[in-house]
Amino acid sequence: MLKIAVLVSGGGTNLQAILDSQARGENPHGRVALVVASKPGVYALERAEKAGVPGVVVCRKDYAGSEAFDAALLAALRGHGIDLVVLAGFLSILGPSVIAAYPERILNVHPSLIPSFCGEGMYGLRVHQAALAKGVKVTGATVHFVNEVCDGGRILAQQAVAVLPGDTPETLQKRVMEQAEWKLLPAALAQVCEEYDK
């Protein structure tokens, strides 16, 4: 069984979707063994504690530079014997040393249908603002592997979500999470765990 680390920066709704899926027995080949938060006091750490999962904080501003931050993050992952990493709303870019340590073993969920509305600076509500500004009728979510290119790794799964008249970035974000992210991410994670747990 693979040990999974989930990296978070906020409330941890995608983390909760993964934990709920795991509790339902939908990922027999993996389990969440660590939650890493990019700052202290985020609600995702409470979710981890309630699920009996250890949580740690690795805060970028606590380190002199990105290499020191990456080294601290890697130390936390290795210290817990992590096999697979999931970025679930983690707002720090991973450096080359972290990506090299986990080739095709870091998953990210992005709130659009890549290659639309992705790349540097496109996260959170900004993605949905861009989709609405463009006037698209369909958006969605993408789960992909992480490589050195922001949102550039191999796509694992996508789910389309309708854009409705009168949508705001907030209503669209909520619909994309409920209809796509919370289903797509746990399913893709279970699939990857099954492939690697051989």
PDB file of C-alpha atoms in Angstrom:
ATOM      1  CA  MET A   1       0.000   0.000   0.000  1.00  0.00           C
ATOM      2  CA  LEU A   2       1.343   3.402  -1.017  1.00  0.00           C
ATOM      3  CA  LYS A   3       1.813   6.186   1.514  1.00  0.00           C
ATOM      4  CA  ILE A   4       0.320   9.442   0.280  1.00  0.00           C
ATOM      5  CA  ALA A   5       1.151  12.996   1.361  1.00  0.00           C
ATOM      6  CA  VAL A   6      -1.422  15.698   0.654  1.00  0.00           C
ATOM      7  CA  LEU A   7      -0.047  19.248   0.412  1.00  0.00           C
ATOM      8  CA  VAL A   8      -2.484  22.025   1.318  1.00  0.00           C
ATOM      9  CA  SER A   9      -2.642  25.788   1.855  1.00  0.00           C
ATOM     10  CA  GLY A  10      -6.182  26.416   3.082  1.00  0.00           C
ATOM     11  CA  GLY A  11      -9.429  24.755   4.091  1.00  0.00           C
ATOM     12  CA  GLY A  12      -8.611  21.379   2.618  1.00  0.00           C
ATOM     13  CA  THR A  13     -11.856  20.498   0.817  1.00  0.00           C
ATOM     14  CA  ASN A  14      -9.967  18.362  -1.710  1.00  0.00           C
ATOM     15  CA  LEU A  15      -8.117  16.710   1.177  1.00  0.00           C
ATOM     16  CA  GLN A  16     -11.510  15.926   2.721  1.00  0.00           C
ATOM     17  CA  ALA A  17     -12.720  14.418  -0.557  1.00  0.00           C
ATOM     18  CA  ILE A  18      -9.646  12.144  -0.578  1.00  0.00           C
ATOM     19  CA  LEU A  19     -10.117  11.159   3.078  1.00  0.00           C
ATOM     20  CA  ASP A  20     -13.828  10.449   2.521  1.00  0.00           C
ATOM     21  CA  SER A  21     -13.055   8.339  -0.544  1.00  0.00           C
ATOM     22  CA  GLN A  22     -10.434   6.426   1.456  1.00  0.00           C
ATOM     23  CA  ALA A  23     -12.930   5.852   4.298  1.00  0.00           C
ATOM     24  CA  ARG A  24     -15.382   4.402   1.759  1.00  0.00           C
ATOM     25  CA  GLY A  25     -12.707   1.899   0.698  1.00  0.00           C
ATOM     26  CA  GLU A  26     -12.294   3.400  -2.779  1.00  0.00           C
ATOM     27  CA  ASN A  27      -8.487   3.426  -2.657  1.00  0.00           C
ATOM     28  CA  PRO A  28      -7.364   0.000  -1.402  1.00  0.00           C
ATOM     29  CA  HIS A  29      -3.836   0.571  -2.728  1.00  0.00           C
ATOM     30  CA  GLY A  30      -3.047   3.823  -0.905  1.00  0.00           C
ATOM     31  CA  ARG A  31      -3.629   5.759   2.297  1.00  0.00           C
ATOM     32  CA  VAL A  32      -3.009   9.332   3.388  1.00  0.00           C
ATOM     33  CA  ALA A  33      -0.025   9.171   5.743  1.00  0.00           C
ATOM     34  CA  LEU A  34       0.856  12.875   5.973  1.00  0.00           C
ATOM     35  CA  VAL A  35      -0.662  16.311   5.442  1.00  0.00           C
ATOM     36  CA  VAL A  36       1.755  19.169   4.773  1.00  0.00           C
ATOM     37  CA  ALA A  37       0.453  22.730   5.148  1.00  0.00           C
ATOM     38  CA  SER A  38       2.193  25.776   3.695  1.00  0.00           C
ATOM     39  CA  LYS A  39       1.219  27.862   6.732  1.00  0.00           C
ATOM     40  CA  PRO A  40       0.126  27.224  10.319  1.00  0.00           C
ATOM     41  CA  GLY A  41      -3.482  27.398  11.463  1.00  0.00           C
ATOM     42  CA  VAL A  42      -5.175  26.303   8.235  1.00  0.00           C
ATOM     43  CA  TYR A  43      -8.356  24.276   8.603  1.00  0.00           C
ATOM     44  CA  ALA A  44      -6.897  21.439   6.532  1.00  0.00           C
ATOM     45  CA  LEU A  45      -4.671  20.581   9.520  1.00  0.00           C
ATOM     46  CA  GLU A  46      -7.795  20.139  11.658  1.00  0.00           C
ATOM     47  CA  ARG A  47      -9.247  17.821   9.008  1.00  0.00           C
ATOM     48  CA  ALA A  48      -6.036  15.794   9.125  1.00  0.00           C
ATOM     49  CA  GLU A  49      -6.118  15.593  12.924  1.00  0.00           C
ATOM     50  CA  LYS A  50      -9.769  14.441  12.915  1.00  0.00           C
ATOM     51  CA  ALA A  51      -8.805  11.674  10.453  1.00  0.00           C
ATOM     52  CA  GLY A  52      -5.837  10.620  12.585  1.00  0.00           C
ATOM     53  CA  VAL A  53      -3.309  11.729   9.958  1.00  0.00           C
ATOM     54  CA  PRO A  54      -0.118  13.502  11.082  1.00  0.00           C
ATOM     55  CA  GLY A  55       0.164  17.099   9.933  1.00  0.00           C
ATOM     56  CA  VAL A  56       3.244  19.281   9.553  1.00  0.00           C
ATOM     57  CA  VAL A  57       3.827  22.875   8.493  1.00  0.00           C
ATOM     58  CA  VAL A  58       6.554  23.749   5.997  1.00  0.00           C
ATOM     59  CA  CYS A  59       6.315  27.505   5.466  1.00  0.00           C
ATOM     60  CA  ARG A  60       8.325  29.065   2.631  1.00  0.00           C
ATOM     61  CA  LYS A  61       9.016  32.294   4.542  1.00  0.00           C
ATOM     62  CA  ASP A  62      10.740  30.310   7.289  1.00  0.00           C
ATOM     63  CA  TYR A  63      13.585  29.468   4.898  1.00  0.00           C
ATOM     64  CA  ALA A  64      16.320  31.626   3.367  1.00  0.00           C
ATOM     65  CA  GLY A  65      15.519  30.532  -0.183  1.00  0.00           C
ATOM     66  CA  SER A  66      13.577  28.113  -2.331  1.00  0.00           C
ATOM     67  CA  GLU A  67      16.311  25.447  -2.174  1.00  0.00           C
ATOM     68  CA  ALA A  68      16.157  25.402   1.631  1.00  0.00           C
ATOM     69  CA  PHE A  69      12.350  25.224   1.489  1.00  0.00           C
ATOM     70  CA  ASP A  70      12.496  22.318  -0.981  1.00  0.00           C
ATOM     71  CA  ALA A  71      15.019  20.514   1.238  1.00  0.00           C
ATOM     72  CA  ALA A  72      12.726  20.903   4.272  1.00  0.00           C
ATOM     73  CA  LEU A  73       9.732  19.669   2.289  1.00  0.00           C
ATOM     74  CA  LEU A  74      11.683  16.668   1.005  1.00  0.00           C
ATOM     75  CA  ALA A  75      12.878  15.885   4.527  1.00  0.00           C
ATOM     76  CA  ALA A  76       9.262  15.841   5.766  1.00  0.00           C
ATOM     77  CA  LEU A  77       8.167  13.577   2.906  1.00  0.00           C
ATOM     78  CA  ARG A  78      11.088  11.180   3.268  1.00  0.00           C
ATOM     79  CA  GLY A  79      10.757  11.152   7.042  1.00  0.00           C
ATOM     80  CA  HIS A  80       7.250   9.700   6.639  1.00  0.00           C
ATOM     81  CA  GLY A  81       8.226   7.261   3.863  1.00  0.00           C
ATOM     82  CA  ILE A  82       5.959   8.973   1.323  1.00  0.00           C
ATOM     83  CA  ASP A  83       5.479   7.249  -2.055  1.00  0.00           C
ATOM     84  CA  LEU A  84       3.039   9.639  -3.720  1.00  0.00           C
ATOM     85  CA  VAL A  85       2.329  13.367  -3.348  1.00  0.00           C
ATOM     86  CA  VAL A  86      -0.953  15.182  -4.031  1.00  0.00           C
ATOM     87  CA  LEU A  87      -1.141  18.953  -4.422  1.00  0.00           C
ATOM     88  CA  ALA A  88      -4.614  19.911  -3.181  1.00  0.00           C
ATOM     89  CA  GLY A  89      -4.677  23.688  -3.321  1.00  0.00           C
ATOM     90  CA  PHE A  90      -0.990  23.994  -2.381  1.00  0.00           C
ATOM     91  CA  LEU A  91       0.044  27.528  -3.316  1.00  0.00           C
ATOM     92  CA  SER A  92       3.822  27.056  -3.354  1.00  0.00           C
ATOM     93  CA  ILE A  93       5.597  26.003  -6.535  1.00  0.00           C
ATOM     94  CA  LEU A  94       7.681  22.865  -6.055  1.00  0.00           C
ATOM     95  CA  GLY A  95      11.352  23.128  -6.974  1.00  0.00           C
ATOM     96  CA  PRO A  96      13.332  20.824  -9.286  1.00  0.00           C
ATOM     97  CA  SER A  97      14.742  18.740  -6.416  1.00  0.00           C
ATOM     98  CA  VAL A  98      11.238  17.802  -5.175  1.00  0.00           C
ATOM     99  CA  ILE A  99       9.978  17.025  -8.682  1.00  0.00           C
ATOM    100  CA  ALA A 100      13.098  14.931  -9.417  1.00  0.00           C
ATOM    101  CA  ALA A 101      12.577  12.945  -6.195  1.00  0.00           C
ATOM    102  CA  TYR A 102       9.007  12.011  -7.215  1.00  0.00           C
ATOM    103  CA  PRO A 103       8.908  11.646 -11.028  1.00  0.00           C
ATOM    104  CA  GLU A 104       5.305  10.996 -12.167  1.00  0.00           C
ATOM    105  CA  ARG A 105       4.437  10.589  -8.482  1.00  0.00           C
ATOM    106  CA  ILE A 106       3.117  14.100  -7.813  1.00  0.00           C
ATOM    107  CA  LEU A 107      -0.504  14.785  -8.752  1.00  0.00           C
ATOM    108  CA  ASN A 108      -2.188  18.168  -8.978  1.00  0.00           C
ATOM    109  CA  VAL A 109      -5.817  19.154  -9.437  1.00  0.00           C
ATOM    110  CA  HIS A 110      -6.372  22.323 -11.477  1.00  0.00           C
ATOM    111  CA  PRO A 111      -9.786  24.030 -11.713  1.00  0.00           C
ATOM    112  CA  SER A 112     -10.015  24.248 -15.503  1.00  0.00           C
ATOM    113  CA  LEU A 113      -9.770  22.052 -18.571  1.00  0.00           C
ATOM    114  CA  ILE A 114      -6.042  22.301 -19.296  1.00  0.00           C
ATOM    115  CA  PRO A 115      -4.670  23.815 -21.565  1.00  0.00           C
ATOM    116  CA  SER A 116      -7.248  26.554 -20.911  1.00  0.00           C
ATOM    117  CA  PHE A 117      -6.770  29.004 -18.024  1.00  0.00           C
ATOM    118  CA  CYS A 118      -3.644  27.449 -16.575  1.00  0.00           C
ATOM    119  CA  GLY A 119       0.029  28.196 -16.011  1.00  0.00           C
ATOM    120  CA  GLU A 120       1.877  30.761 -13.933  1.00  0.00           C
ATOM    121  CA  GLY A 121      -0.387  32.851 -11.693  1.00  0.00           C
ATOM    122  CA  MET A 122      -3.551  30.919 -12.553  1.00  0.00           C
ATOM    123  CA  TYR A 123      -4.967  29.534  -9.328  1.00  0.00           C
ATOM    124  CA  GLY A 124      -8.059  29.823  -7.151  1.00  0.00           C
ATOM    125  CA  LEU A 125     -10.669  32.380  -8.186  1.00  0.00           C
ATOM    126  CA  ARG A 126      -8.363  33.822 -10.868  1.00  0.00           C
ATOM    127  CA  VAL A 127      -9.015  30.741 -13.019  1.00  0.00           C
ATOM    128  CA  HIS A 128     -12.786  31.164 -12.815  1.00  0.00           C
ATOM    129  CA  GLN A 129     -12.563  34.938 -13.388  1.00  0.00           C
ATOM    130  CA  ALA A 130     -10.590  34.234 -16.585  1.00  0.00           C
ATOM    131  CA  ALA A 131     -13.113  31.630 -17.760  1.00  0.00           C
ATOM    132  CA  LEU A 132     -16.017  34.029 -17.224  1.00  0.00           C
ATOM    133  CA  ALA A 133     -14.161  36.919 -18.876  1.00  0.00           C
ATOM    134  CA  LYS A 134     -13.569  34.733 -21.947  1.00  0.00           C
ATOM    135  CA  GLY A 135     -17.237  33.763 -22.078  1.00  0.00           C
ATOM    136  CA  VAL A 136     -16.692  29.991 -22.259  1.00  0.00           C
ATOM    137  CA  LYS A 137     -19.790  27.798 -21.892  1.00  0.00           C
ATOM    138  CA  VAL A 138     -17.870  24.835 -20.426  1.00  0.00           C
ATOM    139  CA  THR A 139     -15.072  24.682 -17.901  1.00  0.00           C
ATOM    140  CA  GLY A 140     -14.094  21.917 -15.479  1.00  0.00           C
ATOM    141  CA  ALA A 141     -11.160  20.373 -13.667  1.00  0.00           C
ATOM    142  CA  THR A 142      -8.010  18.486 -14.617  1.00  0.00           C
ATOM    143  CA  VAL A 143      -5.866  16.075 -12.624  1.00  0.00           C
ATOM    144  CA  HIS A 144      -2.333  15.878 -13.980  1.00  0.00           C
ATOM    145  CA  PHE A 145       1.154  14.825 -13.009  1.00  0.00           C
ATOM    146  CA  VAL A 146       3.489  17.646 -11.962  1.00  0.00           C
ATOM    147  CA  ASN A 147       6.675  18.380 -13.884  1.00  0.00           C
ATOM    148  CA  GLU A 148       8.951  21.433 -14.221  1.00  0.00           C
ATOM    149  CA  VAL A 149       6.364  23.287 -16.343  1.00  0.00           C
ATOM    150  CA  CYS A 150       3.531  24.894 -14.357  1.00  0.00           C
ATOM    151  CA  ASP A 151       0.391  22.831 -15.141  1.00  0.00           C
ATOM    152  CA  GLY A 152       2.400  21.105 -17.879  1.00  0.00           C
ATOM    153  CA  GLY A 153       2.557  17.466 -16.733  1.00  0.00           C
ATOM    154  CA  ARG A 154       0.764  14.509 -18.301  1.00  0.00           C
ATOM    155  CA  ILE A 155      -3.019  14.709 -17.933  1.00  0.00           C
ATOM    156  CA  LEU A 156      -4.645  11.840 -16.035  1.00  0.00           C
ATOM    157  CA  ALA A 157      -8.309  12.848 -16.009  1.00  0.00           C
ATOM    158  CA  GLN A 158     -10.637  15.703 -16.895  1.00  0.00           C
ATOM    159  CA  GLN A 159     -14.252  16.480 -16.095  1.00  0.00           C
ATOM    160  CA  ALA A 160     -16.337  19.139 -17.828  1.00  0.00           C
ATOM    161  CA  VAL A 161     -18.662  21.460 -15.905  1.00  0.00           C
ATOM    162  CA  ALA A 162     -21.234  23.824 -17.437  1.00  0.00           C
ATOM    163  CA  VAL A 163     -20.896  27.569 -17.023  1.00  0.00           C
ATOM    164  CA  LEU A 164     -24.357  28.950 -16.240  1.00  0.00           C
ATOM    165  CA  PRO A 165     -25.864  32.371 -16.966  1.00  0.00           C
ATOM    166  CA  GLY A 166     -25.314  34.703 -14.028  1.00  0.00           C
ATOM    167  CA  ASP A 167     -22.332  32.755 -12.686  1.00  0.00           C
ATOM    168  CA  THR A 168     -19.853  34.606 -10.519  1.00  0.00           C
ATOM    169  CA  PRO A 169     -16.293  33.373  -9.958  1.00  0.00           C
ATOM    170  CA  GLU A 170     -17.469  32.117  -6.555  1.00  0.00           C
ATOM    171  CA  THR A 171     -20.504  30.161  -7.819  1.00  0.00           C
ATOM    172  CA  LEU A 172     -18.460  28.696 -10.659  1.00  0.00           C
ATOM    173  CA  GLN A 173     -15.647  27.709  -8.281  1.00  0.00           C
ATOM    174  CA  LYS A 174     -18.143  25.928  -6.008  1.00  0.00           C
ATOM    175  CA  ARG A 175     -19.747  24.031  -8.920  1.00  0.00           C
ATOM    176  CA  VAL A 176     -16.362  22.967 -10.320  1.00  0.00           C
ATOM    177  CA  MET A 177     -15.304  21.695  -6.895  1.00  0.00           C
ATOM    178  CA  GLU A 178     -18.549  19.820  -6.249  1.00  0.00           C
ATOM    179  CA  GLN A 179     -19.075  18.372  -9.733  1.00  0.00           C
ATOM    180  CA  ALA A 180     -15.466  17.790 -10.780  1.00  0.00           C
ATOM    181  CA  GLU A 181     -12.574  18.253  -8.342  1.00  0.00           C
ATOM    182  CA  TRP A 182     -13.969  16.300  -5.372  1.00  0.00           C
ATOM    183  CA  LYS A 183     -14.796  13.301  -7.596  1.00  0.00           C
ATOM    184  CA  LEU A 184     -11.971  13.445 -10.118  1.00  0.00           C
ATOM    185  CA  LEU A 185      -9.037  13.787  -7.705  1.00  0.00           C
ATOM    186  CA  PRO A 186      -9.819  10.803  -5.433  1.00  0.00           C
ATOM    187  CA  ALA A 187     -10.603   8.605  -8.467  1.00  0.00           C
ATOM    188  CA  ALA A 188      -7.386   9.536 -10.283  1.00  0.00           C
ATOM    189  CA  LEU A 189      -5.389   9.048  -7.084  1.00  0.00           C
ATOM    190  CA  ALA A 190      -6.860   5.566  -6.579  1.00  0.00           C
ATOM    191  CA  GLN A 191      -6.021   4.683 -10.181  1.00  0.00           C
ATOM    192  CA  VAL A 192      -2.395   5.809  -9.829  1.00  0.00           C
ATOM    193  CA  CYS A 193      -2.036   3.948  -6.509  1.00  0.00           C
ATOM    194  CA  GLU A 194      -3.334   0.767  -8.123  1.00  0.00           C
ATOM    195  CA  GLU A 195      -0.844   1.107 -11.000  1.00  0.00           C
ATOM    196  CA  TYR A 196       2.134   1.748  -8.715  1.00  0.00           C
ATOM    197  CA  ASP A 197       1.238  -0.752  -5.969  1.00  0.00           C
ATOM    198  CA  LYS A 198       2.507  -3.788  -7.864  1.00  0.00           C
TER     199      LYS A 198
END
